[in-house]
């Protein structure tokens, strides 16, 4: 006898537990209360709601908390205090601090990290990186600032590398979900930014800060987009995808690509071109010896023709522009383009600082407070500053060298070389299609960031740290899984 529709509904109602009812009532209450708070312009209540939900997730569903970190990071806004020289990006950094505390507590109580992951070369490179940074905190000219900087590195790396690795090791799809969350958040920011940008007639100069307050400027925004595009495009081809998932990745990629172009970030454009170049090399199976030989030839030519190249660059007066071709041409303008000239100003100041303290550096996080006296009048620009409020050294390699000496720079280079070796090796030797695609996409994303790192550095912020350290964790997990299968 057929069951009536009413009886089916009653059967489903009977299956509902008291816990589910309570959860539904609490959720609806929060939605209504927050709606009322928005209408009455009472933002503090929304912050309290985020804090309560965050605490619940951290203590009872820590993996969900990491998804929330990825989703909320594009929306996070820095709240800072000049009195104590401390700024936190909320809510993402607050969640990462809580995850870090829970992770350390669980290590003391019941969590044991597999030694295979601890002894992996990439993990060792990261531990050496942190170890040397801690040592240079003790020799820093500003120990308090350096220790705060080190603490932020600890919660970035602990939550997004060590804890995230525990999430991913049992199911690689958790990595896909994590990056999907960031992609959703970033896509919404792109839509908001593009709308605001359109109101200005897509003015190129407005593009430099239209994404504020979510991203400080177009360079950080462009770097995040350059990182995410290899992932969203590559994930289209994951073998377990269904039609709706493929549509999601296609639409997301188109949104991110629009934002990427409109960011007018030349460094981001260049970094993605390099990542695509590496993809072509891998797909064509070009021998490593040929690549090294080609690199040496280019290096020798640059060395012998350096004077001619600098002369040509000094005669280039094309400033950044809304025209795509002119904007590309402005990349080599070191005579009138303020952005390029200020970057050289920061680098020359960093080189002078390195000469004075080549081994231990000036201390982590101290560059922006110490570089002003090392600026040379010839390189100063209209955007130069003497007040420690103009940002960092604009390089993921030169900056650490100035702050933690040559050993500190070498630890960064060691991380880059290690992820390249093991990311590419995993892609080439793995028989698992899902692992091959994920390892390739993450490797290309990391290549885009560390290429961008020659011209800018953002690993002192949550916006890129949640991507880069999580990407390195994925490389480690994929390579360990490959080694385990081949053992």
Short mmCIF file of C-alpha atoms in Angstrom, two decimals:
data_model
loop_
_atom_site.label_atom_id
_atom_site.label_comp_id
_atom_site.label_asym_id
_atom_site.label_seq_id
_atom_site.Cartn_x
_atom_site.Cartn_y
_atom_site.Cartn_z
CA UNK A 1 0.00 0.00 0.00
CA UNK A 2 1.37 3.40 -0.98
CA UNK A 3 2.31 5.79 1.78
CA UNK A 4 0.55 9.16 1.58
CA UNK A 5 2.50 12.39 1.29
CA UNK A 6 1.40 13.45 4.79
CA UNK A 7 2.69 10.19 6.30
CA UNK A 8 6.06 10.66 4.52
CA UNK A 9 6.37 14.15 5.96
CA UNK A 10 5.51 12.87 9.46
CA UNK A 11 8.12 10.12 9.12
CA UNK A 12 10.79 12.68 8.25
CA UNK A 13 9.72 14.88 11.18
CA UNK A 14 10.04 11.95 13.58
CA UNK A 15 13.64 11.46 12.44
CA UNK A 16 14.59 14.98 13.52
CA UNK A 17 16.55 14.92 16.76
CA UNK A 18 16.35 17.43 19.62
CA UNK A 19 19.93 18.47 18.81
CA UNK A 20 18.96 19.34 15.23
CA UNK A 21 15.96 21.34 16.43
CA UNK A 22 18.14 23.24 18.90
CA UNK A 23 20.74 23.93 16.21
CA UNK A 24 18.04 25.23 13.84
CA UNK A 25 16.52 27.51 16.49
CA UNK A 26 19.92 28.94 17.46
CA UNK A 27 20.86 29.51 13.81
CA UNK A 28 17.57 31.25 13.02
CA UNK A 29 17.89 33.38 16.15
CA UNK A 30 21.36 34.50 15.08
CA UNK A 31 20.15 35.30 11.56
CA UNK A 32 17.23 37.39 12.87
CA UNK A 33 19.37 39.11 15.52
CA UNK A 34 22.10 39.96 13.03
CA UNK A 35 19.55 41.25 10.55
CA UNK A 36 18.15 43.55 13.23
CA UNK A 37 21.73 44.63 14.18
CA UNK A 38 22.48 45.54 10.57
CA UNK A 39 19.30 47.60 10.31
CA UNK A 40 20.08 49.37 13.60
CA UNK A 41 23.76 49.80 12.58
CA UNK A 42 25.16 47.87 15.53
CA UNK A 43 28.29 46.09 14.12
CA UNK A 44 29.56 44.93 17.53
CA UNK A 45 26.84 42.28 17.65
CA UNK A 46 28.03 40.84 14.34
CA UNK A 47 31.59 40.62 15.70
CA UNK A 48 30.28 38.82 18.79
CA UNK A 49 28.37 36.38 16.56
CA UNK A 50 31.49 35.63 14.52
CA UNK A 51 33.47 35.10 17.74
CA UNK A 52 30.88 32.67 19.18
CA UNK A 53 30.58 30.67 15.94
CA UNK A 54 34.37 30.65 15.57
CA UNK A 55 34.89 29.33 19.11
CA UNK A 56 32.29 26.60 18.55
CA UNK A 57 33.95 25.47 15.32
CA UNK A 58 37.47 25.59 16.77
CA UNK A 59 36.56 23.42 19.77
CA UNK A 60 34.12 20.98 18.18
CA UNK A 61 34.81 21.06 14.40
CA UNK A 62 38.36 22.32 13.92
CA UNK A 63 38.44 21.28 10.27
CA UNK A 64 35.35 23.41 9.64
CA UNK A 65 37.18 26.27 11.37
CA UNK A 66 39.91 26.02 8.73
CA UNK A 67 37.31 26.18 5.97
CA UNK A 68 35.94 29.28 7.68
CA UNK A 69 39.49 30.72 7.77
CA UNK A 70 39.79 30.25 4.00
CA UNK A 71 36.31 31.65 3.33
CA UNK A 72 36.69 34.68 5.61
CA UNK A 73 40.26 35.68 4.74
CA UNK A 74 39.34 37.66 1.58
CA UNK A 75 36.84 39.64 3.72
CA UNK A 76 39.13 40.13 6.72
CA UNK A 77 40.06 43.67 7.69
CA UNK A 78 43.10 44.74 9.71
CA UNK A 79 42.41 46.32 13.09
CA UNK A 80 45.58 47.81 14.51
CA UNK A 81 46.90 49.75 17.47
CA UNK A 82 49.79 52.14 16.97
CA UNK A 83 50.41 52.23 20.72
CA UNK A 84 51.45 48.58 20.89
CA UNK A 85 52.48 48.20 17.22
CA UNK A 86 50.08 45.30 16.76
CA UNK A 87 47.56 44.67 14.02
CA UNK A 88 45.32 41.66 13.51
CA UNK A 89 43.30 40.78 10.44
CA UNK A 90 39.87 39.82 11.73
CA UNK A 91 38.28 37.36 11.80
CA UNK A 92 40.83 35.16 9.98
CA UNK A 93 43.86 35.68 12.24
CA UNK A 94 41.78 35.32 15.39
CA UNK A 95 40.58 31.94 14.13
CA UNK A 96 44.15 30.91 13.23
CA UNK A 97 45.36 31.80 16.72
CA UNK A 98 42.60 29.66 18.25
CA UNK A 99 43.38 26.74 15.89
CA UNK A 100 47.08 27.04 16.82
CA UNK A 101 46.30 26.93 20.54
CA UNK A 102 44.03 23.90 20.10
CA UNK A 103 46.67 22.18 17.96
CA UNK A 104 49.41 22.63 20.58
CA UNK A 105 47.04 21.51 23.34
CA UNK A 106 46.17 18.37 21.38
CA UNK A 107 49.86 17.59 20.81
CA UNK A 108 50.34 17.63 24.58
CA UNK A 109 47.21 15.54 25.11
CA UNK A 110 46.61 13.00 22.32
CA UNK A 111 47.82 14.12 18.87
CA UNK A 112 50.92 12.56 17.38
CA UNK A 113 52.29 13.82 14.06
CA UNK A 114 53.50 11.04 11.77
CA UNK A 115 57.32 11.10 11.69
CA UNK A 116 57.20 10.67 7.92
CA UNK A 117 55.68 14.14 7.65
CA UNK A 118 58.05 15.60 10.24
CA UNK A 119 61.12 14.21 8.47
CA UNK A 120 60.03 15.30 5.00
CA UNK A 121 62.57 17.74 3.50
CA UNK A 122 59.92 20.44 3.10
CA UNK A 123 58.94 20.19 6.77
CA UNK A 124 62.59 20.31 7.79
CA UNK A 125 63.17 23.38 5.59
CA UNK A 126 60.23 25.14 7.27
CA UNK A 127 61.46 24.21 10.77
CA UNK A 128 64.94 25.55 9.94
CA UNK A 129 63.32 28.72 8.57
CA UNK A 130 61.43 29.22 11.84
CA UNK A 131 64.43 28.23 13.97
CA UNK A 132 66.73 30.79 12.37
CA UNK A 133 64.03 33.45 12.58
CA UNK A 134 63.68 32.80 16.32
CA UNK A 135 67.46 33.08 16.76
CA UNK A 136 67.53 36.43 14.95
CA UNK A 137 64.74 37.67 17.23
CA UNK A 138 67.31 37.48 20.05
CA UNK A 139 69.82 39.61 18.12
CA UNK A 140 67.20 42.02 16.77
CA UNK A 141 67.53 45.79 17.12
CA UNK A 142 63.83 45.77 18.06
CA UNK A 143 63.28 42.47 19.95
CA UNK A 144 59.64 43.14 20.86
CA UNK A 145 58.62 43.81 17.25
CA UNK A 146 60.60 40.77 16.07
CA UNK A 147 58.96 38.48 18.62
CA UNK A 148 55.51 39.72 17.57
CA UNK A 149 56.46 39.10 13.94
CA UNK A 150 57.71 35.59 14.83
CA UNK A 151 54.50 34.86 16.77
CA UNK A 152 52.42 35.73 13.69
CA UNK A 153 54.56 33.34 11.62
CA UNK A 154 53.94 30.62 14.18
CA UNK A 155 50.16 30.86 13.98
CA UNK A 156 50.23 31.17 10.19
CA UNK A 157 52.43 28.09 9.76
CA UNK A 158 50.94 26.02 12.59
CA UNK A 159 47.34 26.41 11.42
CA UNK A 160 47.91 26.43 7.64
CA UNK A 161 50.79 23.93 7.41
CA UNK A 162 50.97 21.59 10.41
CA UNK A 163 47.27 21.41 11.26
CA UNK A 164 46.14 21.60 7.65
CA UNK A 165 48.46 18.70 6.85
CA UNK A 166 46.56 16.60 9.42
CA UNK A 167 43.31 17.51 7.65
CA UNK A 168 44.58 16.64 4.19
CA UNK A 169 46.57 13.47 4.85
CA UNK A 170 43.45 11.29 5.12
CA UNK A 171 41.56 12.89 2.25
CA UNK A 172 43.09 15.10 -0.45
CA UNK A 173 39.62 16.41 -1.26
CA UNK A 174 39.82 18.44 1.96
CA UNK A 175 42.51 20.52 0.23
CA UNK A 176 40.17 21.08 -2.71
CA UNK A 177 37.37 22.14 -0.36
CA UNK A 178 39.72 24.54 1.45
CA UNK A 179 40.84 26.28 -1.74
CA UNK A 180 37.22 26.29 -2.96
CA UNK A 181 36.26 28.26 0.15
CA UNK A 182 38.94 30.87 -0.56
CA UNK A 183 37.87 30.98 -4.23
CA UNK A 184 34.25 31.69 -3.22
CA UNK A 185 35.29 34.51 -0.89
CA UNK A 186 37.71 35.98 -3.42
CA UNK A 187 35.09 35.78 -6.21
CA UNK A 188 32.67 37.86 -4.12
CA UNK A 189 35.42 40.43 -3.50
CA UNK A 190 36.14 40.50 -7.26
CA UNK A 191 32.48 41.17 -8.02
CA UNK A 192 32.33 43.97 -5.43
CA UNK A 193 35.64 45.44 -6.64
CA UNK A 194 34.67 45.23 -10.32
CA UNK A 195 31.36 46.96 -9.63
CA UNK A 196 33.13 49.79 -7.74
CA UNK A 197 35.75 49.97 -10.48
CA UNK A 198 33.08 50.19 -13.20
CA UNK A 199 31.58 53.25 -11.49
CA UNK A 200 34.89 55.04 -12.16
CA UNK A 201 34.92 54.02 -15.81
CA UNK A 202 37.61 51.40 -15.06
CA UNK A 203 40.17 54.10 -14.32
CA UNK A 204 43.64 52.53 -14.07
CA UNK A 205 44.77 54.64 -11.10
CA UNK A 206 41.57 53.87 -9.14
CA UNK A 207 42.36 50.18 -9.75
CA UNK A 208 45.32 50.49 -7.35
CA UNK A 209 43.12 50.82 -4.26
CA UNK A 210 39.52 50.05 -5.27
CA UNK A 211 39.77 46.64 -3.53
CA UNK A 212 40.44 48.35 -0.19
CA UNK A 213 39.77 47.64 2.69
CA UNK A 214 39.72 43.93 1.87
CA UNK A 215 43.16 43.98 0.18
CA UNK A 216 45.69 46.72 0.89
CA UNK A 217 46.37 47.43 -2.77
CA UNK A 218 46.24 45.93 -6.24
CA UNK A 219 49.54 44.03 -5.84
CA UNK A 220 48.31 41.82 -2.98
CA UNK A 221 44.95 41.45 -4.74
CA UNK A 222 46.71 40.45 -7.98
CA UNK A 223 48.99 38.00 -6.17
CA UNK A 224 45.99 36.22 -4.61
CA UNK A 225 44.27 36.02 -8.00
CA UNK A 226 47.45 34.73 -9.69
CA UNK A 227 47.70 32.03 -7.01
CA UNK A 228 44.08 30.94 -7.30
CA UNK A 229 43.74 30.81 -11.11
CA UNK A 230 45.96 27.70 -11.61
CA UNK A 231 43.84 25.99 -8.94
CA UNK A 232 40.35 26.86 -10.17
CA UNK A 233 41.28 26.17 -13.81
CA UNK A 234 43.10 22.94 -12.98
CA UNK A 235 40.35 21.64 -10.69
CA UNK A 236 37.97 21.65 -13.68
CA UNK A 237 39.71 18.43 -14.76
CA UNK A 238 39.48 16.53 -11.46
CA UNK A 239 38.18 13.05 -12.36
CA UNK A 240 35.47 12.88 -9.67
CA UNK A 241 33.83 16.15 -10.73
CA UNK A 242 30.20 16.15 -11.75
CA UNK A 243 28.70 18.63 -14.17
CA UNK A 244 27.67 21.23 -11.52
CA UNK A 245 31.20 21.16 -10.06
CA UNK A 246 32.79 21.76 -13.45
CA UNK A 247 30.39 24.67 -14.04
CA UNK A 248 31.38 26.06 -10.62
CA UNK A 249 35.10 26.00 -11.51
CA UNK A 250 34.51 27.46 -14.98
CA UNK A 251 32.39 30.34 -13.65
CA UNK A 252 34.77 30.98 -10.74
CA UNK A 253 37.78 30.99 -13.10
CA UNK A 254 36.10 33.52 -15.39
CA UNK A 255 35.30 35.80 -12.44
CA UNK A 256 38.86 35.56 -11.09
CA UNK A 257 40.33 36.10 -14.55
CA UNK A 258 38.28 39.30 -14.92
CA UNK A 259 39.54 40.55 -11.58
CA UNK A 260 43.08 39.50 -12.49
CA UNK A 261 43.09 41.61 -15.65
CA UNK A 262 41.44 44.60 -13.97
CA UNK A 263 43.92 44.49 -11.07
CA UNK A 264 46.51 46.11 -13.38
CA UNK A 265 49.18 44.34 -11.30
CA UNK A 266 52.14 43.90 -13.64
CA UNK A 267 53.98 41.64 -11.17
CA UNK A 268 50.93 39.37 -10.94
CA UNK A 269 50.63 39.19 -14.72
CA UNK A 270 54.32 38.28 -14.99
CA UNK A 271 54.08 35.64 -12.26
CA UNK A 272 51.20 33.85 -14.01
CA UNK A 273 53.11 33.91 -17.31
CA UNK A 274 56.04 32.18 -15.58
CA UNK A 275 53.69 29.55 -14.10
CA UNK A 276 52.22 28.91 -17.55
CA UNK A 277 55.76 28.64 -18.93
CA UNK A 278 56.57 25.95 -16.35
CA UNK A 279 53.36 24.12 -17.30
CA UNK A 280 54.44 24.14 -20.97
CA UNK A 281 57.88 22.82 -20.00
CA UNK A 282 56.32 19.98 -17.99
CA UNK A 283 53.81 19.07 -20.68
CA UNK A 284 56.47 19.06 -23.43
CA UNK A 285 58.83 17.11 -21.13
CA UNK A 286 61.73 19.45 -21.83
CA UNK A 287 64.88 18.11 -20.20
CA UNK A 288 66.14 19.79 -17.05
CA UNK A 289 69.64 20.08 -18.55
CA UNK A 290 68.21 22.17 -21.41
CA UNK A 291 66.43 24.47 -18.96
CA UNK A 292 69.59 24.95 -16.88
CA UNK A 293 71.65 25.57 -20.02
CA UNK A 294 69.11 28.11 -21.26
CA UNK A 295 69.10 29.82 -17.88
CA UNK A 296 72.89 30.04 -17.87
CA UNK A 297 72.92 31.52 -21.38
CA UNK A 298 70.35 34.15 -20.36
CA UNK A 299 72.33 34.89 -17.20
CA UNK A 300 75.57 35.37 -19.13
CA UNK A 301 73.87 37.66 -21.65
CA UNK A 302 72.33 39.74 -18.87
CA UNK A 303 75.74 40.02 -17.19
CA UNK A 304 77.63 41.19 -20.30
CA UNK A 305 74.88 43.47 -21.58
CA UNK A 306 73.75 44.83 -18.20
CA UNK A 307 74.89 48.37 -18.97
CA UNK A 308 73.03 48.44 -22.29
CA UNK A 309 69.88 47.03 -20.69
CA UNK A 310 69.94 49.59 -17.86
CA UNK A 311 70.52 52.37 -20.39
CA UNK A 312 67.47 51.26 -22.40
CA UNK A 313 65.39 51.01 -19.21
CA UNK A 314 66.46 54.49 -18.09
CA UNK A 315 65.26 55.92 -21.42
CA UNK A 316 61.83 54.27 -21.08
CA UNK A 317 59.40 56.97 -19.94
CA UNK A 318 56.18 54.96 -20.31
CA UNK A 319 54.27 55.20 -17.01
CA UNK A 320 51.63 52.72 -15.91
CA UNK A 321 48.50 53.07 -18.01
CA UNK A 322 45.00 51.76 -18.57
CA UNK A 323 46.15 50.62 -22.00
CA UNK A 324 47.30 46.99 -21.75
CA UNK A 325 50.31 47.34 -24.09
CA UNK A 326 51.47 50.58 -22.49
CA UNK A 327 51.03 49.08 -19.02
CA UNK A 328 53.27 46.15 -20.00
CA UNK A 329 55.86 48.53 -21.45
CA UNK A 330 55.94 50.45 -18.16
CA UNK A 331 57.32 47.38 -16.37
CA UNK A 332 60.86 48.33 -17.46
CA UNK A 333 60.50 52.07 -16.77
CA UNK A 334 62.97 52.93 -14.00
CA UNK A 335 63.19 56.61 -14.84
CA UNK A 336 59.71 58.05 -14.22
CA UNK A 337 57.38 55.25 -13.01
CA UNK A 338 57.01 55.91 -9.26
CA UNK A 339 56.16 52.30 -8.40
CA UNK A 340 59.24 50.89 -10.13
CA UNK A 341 61.51 53.62 -8.79
CA UNK A 342 60.28 53.18 -5.22
CA UNK A 343 60.89 49.45 -5.46
CA UNK A 344 64.51 50.14 -6.44
CA UNK A 345 64.71 52.63 -3.57
CA UNK A 346 63.61 49.92 -1.11
CA UNK A 347 66.04 47.39 -2.58
CA UNK A 348 69.06 49.71 -2.46
CA UNK A 349 68.20 50.58 1.16
CA UNK A 350 67.96 46.86 1.93
CA UNK A 351 71.35 46.18 0.30
CA UNK A 352 72.93 48.87 2.49
CA UNK A 353 71.32 47.30 5.56
CA UNK A 354 72.59 43.85 4.52
CA UNK A 355 76.16 45.17 4.18
CA UNK A 356 76.01 46.42 7.77
CA UNK A 357 74.48 43.25 9.29
CA UNK A 358 75.02 40.37 6.82
CA UNK A 359 74.71 37.39 9.19
CA UNK A 360 71.90 38.00 11.68
CA UNK A 361 70.26 40.97 10.00
CA UNK A 362 68.34 43.69 11.78
CA UNK A 363 65.63 41.42 13.12
CA UNK A 364 62.38 39.93 11.78
CA UNK A 365 59.77 42.56 10.97
CA UNK A 366 62.14 45.50 11.51
CA UNK A 367 62.88 46.53 7.91
CA UNK A 368 60.10 49.12 7.64
CA UNK A 369 61.27 50.81 10.84
CA UNK A 370 64.98 50.84 10.00
CA UNK A 371 65.39 51.42 6.27
CA UNK A 372 64.69 55.19 6.17
CA UNK A 373 68.28 56.34 6.96
CA UNK A 374 69.62 54.01 4.25
CA UNK A 375 67.64 55.63 1.45
CA UNK A 376 69.72 57.47 -1.10
CA UNK A 377 68.49 60.80 -2.42
CA UNK A 378 68.92 59.72 -6.03
CA UNK A 379 66.44 56.85 -5.63
CA UNK A 380 63.82 58.60 -3.49
CA UNK A 381 60.41 59.13 -5.08
CA UNK A 382 57.22 61.06 -4.40
CA UNK A 383 55.93 58.05 -2.41
CA UNK A 384 59.08 57.57 -0.28
CA UNK A 385 58.68 57.92 3.48
CA UNK A 386 60.84 58.27 6.61
CA UNK A 387 58.20 57.27 9.15
CA UNK A 388 58.12 53.46 8.97
CA UNK A 389 54.64 53.46 7.46
CA UNK A 390 55.49 52.64 3.85
CA UNK A 391 55.55 48.87 3.98
CA UNK A 392 58.33 46.36 3.50
CA UNK A 393 61.24 45.64 1.16
CA UNK A 394 59.06 44.54 -1.78
CA UNK A 395 60.86 41.21 -2.11
CA UNK A 396 60.37 37.80 -0.56
CA UNK A 397 64.14 37.27 -0.78
CA UNK A 398 65.80 40.67 -0.22
CA UNK A 399 63.52 41.51 2.73
CA UNK A 400 64.38 38.37 4.75
CA UNK A 401 68.06 38.91 3.91
CA UNK A 402 67.94 42.40 5.44
CA UNK A 403 65.98 41.20 8.48
CA UNK A 404 67.53 37.78 9.16
CA UNK A 405 70.81 37.89 7.22
CA UNK A 406 72.03 35.68 4.41
CA UNK A 407 71.18 32.46 6.34
CA UNK A 408 67.57 33.68 6.59
CA UNK A 409 67.40 34.30 2.85
CA UNK A 410 68.89 30.86 2.19
CA UNK A 411 66.14 29.24 4.31
CA UNK A 412 63.53 30.90 2.07
CA UNK A 413 65.37 29.73 -1.06
CA UNK A 414 65.59 26.22 0.45
CA UNK A 415 61.78 26.13 0.86
CA UNK A 416 61.32 27.23 -2.77
CA UNK A 417 63.77 24.67 -4.18
CA UNK A 418 62.31 21.89 -2.02
CA UNK A 419 58.69 22.45 -3.02
CA UNK A 420 59.73 22.66 -6.68
CA UNK A 421 61.60 19.35 -6.52
CA UNK A 422 58.94 17.40 -4.66
CA UNK A 423 55.93 19.07 -6.29
CA UNK A 424 57.19 18.33 -9.81
CA UNK A 425 58.44 14.87 -8.82
CA UNK A 426 55.01 13.97 -7.42
CA UNK A 427 53.27 15.17 -10.58
CA UNK A 428 55.61 13.18 -12.87
CA UNK A 429 55.69 9.90 -10.95
CA UNK A 430 52.18 9.59 -9.50
CA UNK A 431 49.70 7.20 -11.14
CA UNK A 432 46.75 8.70 -9.27
CA UNK A 433 45.07 11.27 -11.56
CA UNK A 434 43.59 13.27 -8.69
CA UNK A 435 46.95 13.52 -6.96
CA UNK A 436 48.68 14.46 -10.21
CA UNK A 437 46.25 17.30 -10.91
CA UNK A 438 46.29 18.63 -7.34
CA UNK A 439 50.09 18.49 -7.04
CA UNK A 440 50.53 20.17 -10.44
CA UNK A 441 47.99 22.93 -9.75
CA UNK A 442 49.40 23.70 -6.29
CA UNK A 443 52.98 23.68 -7.62
CA UNK A 444 52.06 26.15 -10.37
CA UNK A 445 50.20 28.33 -7.86
CA UNK A 446 53.25 28.39 -5.58
CA UNK A 447 55.50 29.17 -8.55
CA UNK A 448 53.31 32.15 -9.37
CA UNK A 449 53.60 33.42 -5.79
CA UNK A 450 57.35 32.96 -5.40
CA UNK A 451 57.91 34.55 -8.82
CA UNK A 452 55.82 37.47 -7.62
CA UNK A 453 58.03 37.33 -4.52
CA UNK A 454 60.94 38.79 -6.48
CA UNK A 455 58.98 42.06 -6.67
CA UNK A 456 56.70 42.00 -3.60
CA UNK A 457 56.26 40.12 -0.33
CA UNK A 458 52.98 39.29 1.38
CA UNK A 459 53.77 36.37 3.70
CA UNK A 460 53.50 38.72 6.66
CA UNK A 461 49.77 38.99 5.88
CA UNK A 462 46.92 36.51 6.17
CA UNK A 463 45.74 37.14 2.58
CA UNK A 464 48.57 35.10 1.03
CA UNK A 465 49.83 33.12 4.03
CA UNK A 466 46.66 31.01 4.19
CA UNK A 467 47.28 30.04 0.57
CA UNK A 468 51.06 29.59 0.47
CA UNK A 469 51.55 27.59 3.67
CA UNK A 470 48.50 25.43 2.89
CA UNK A 471 49.90 24.85 -0.61
CA UNK A 472 53.22 23.70 0.87
CA UNK A 473 51.32 21.33 3.19
CA UNK A 474 49.54 19.81 0.17
CA UNK A 475 52.88 19.25 -1.61
CA UNK A 476 54.23 17.47 1.49
CA UNK A 477 51.16 15.24 1.86
CA UNK A 478 51.06 14.32 -1.84
CA UNK A 479 54.74 13.42 -1.88
CA UNK A 480 54.51 11.34 1.30
CA UNK A 481 51.52 9.47 -0.14
CA UNK A 482 53.51 8.81 -3.33
CA UNK A 483 56.50 7.51 -1.36
CA UNK A 484 54.23 5.29 0.74
CA UNK A 485 52.63 3.74 -2.34
CA UNK A 486 55.99 3.14 -4.01
CA UNK A 487 57.57 1.67 -0.86
#
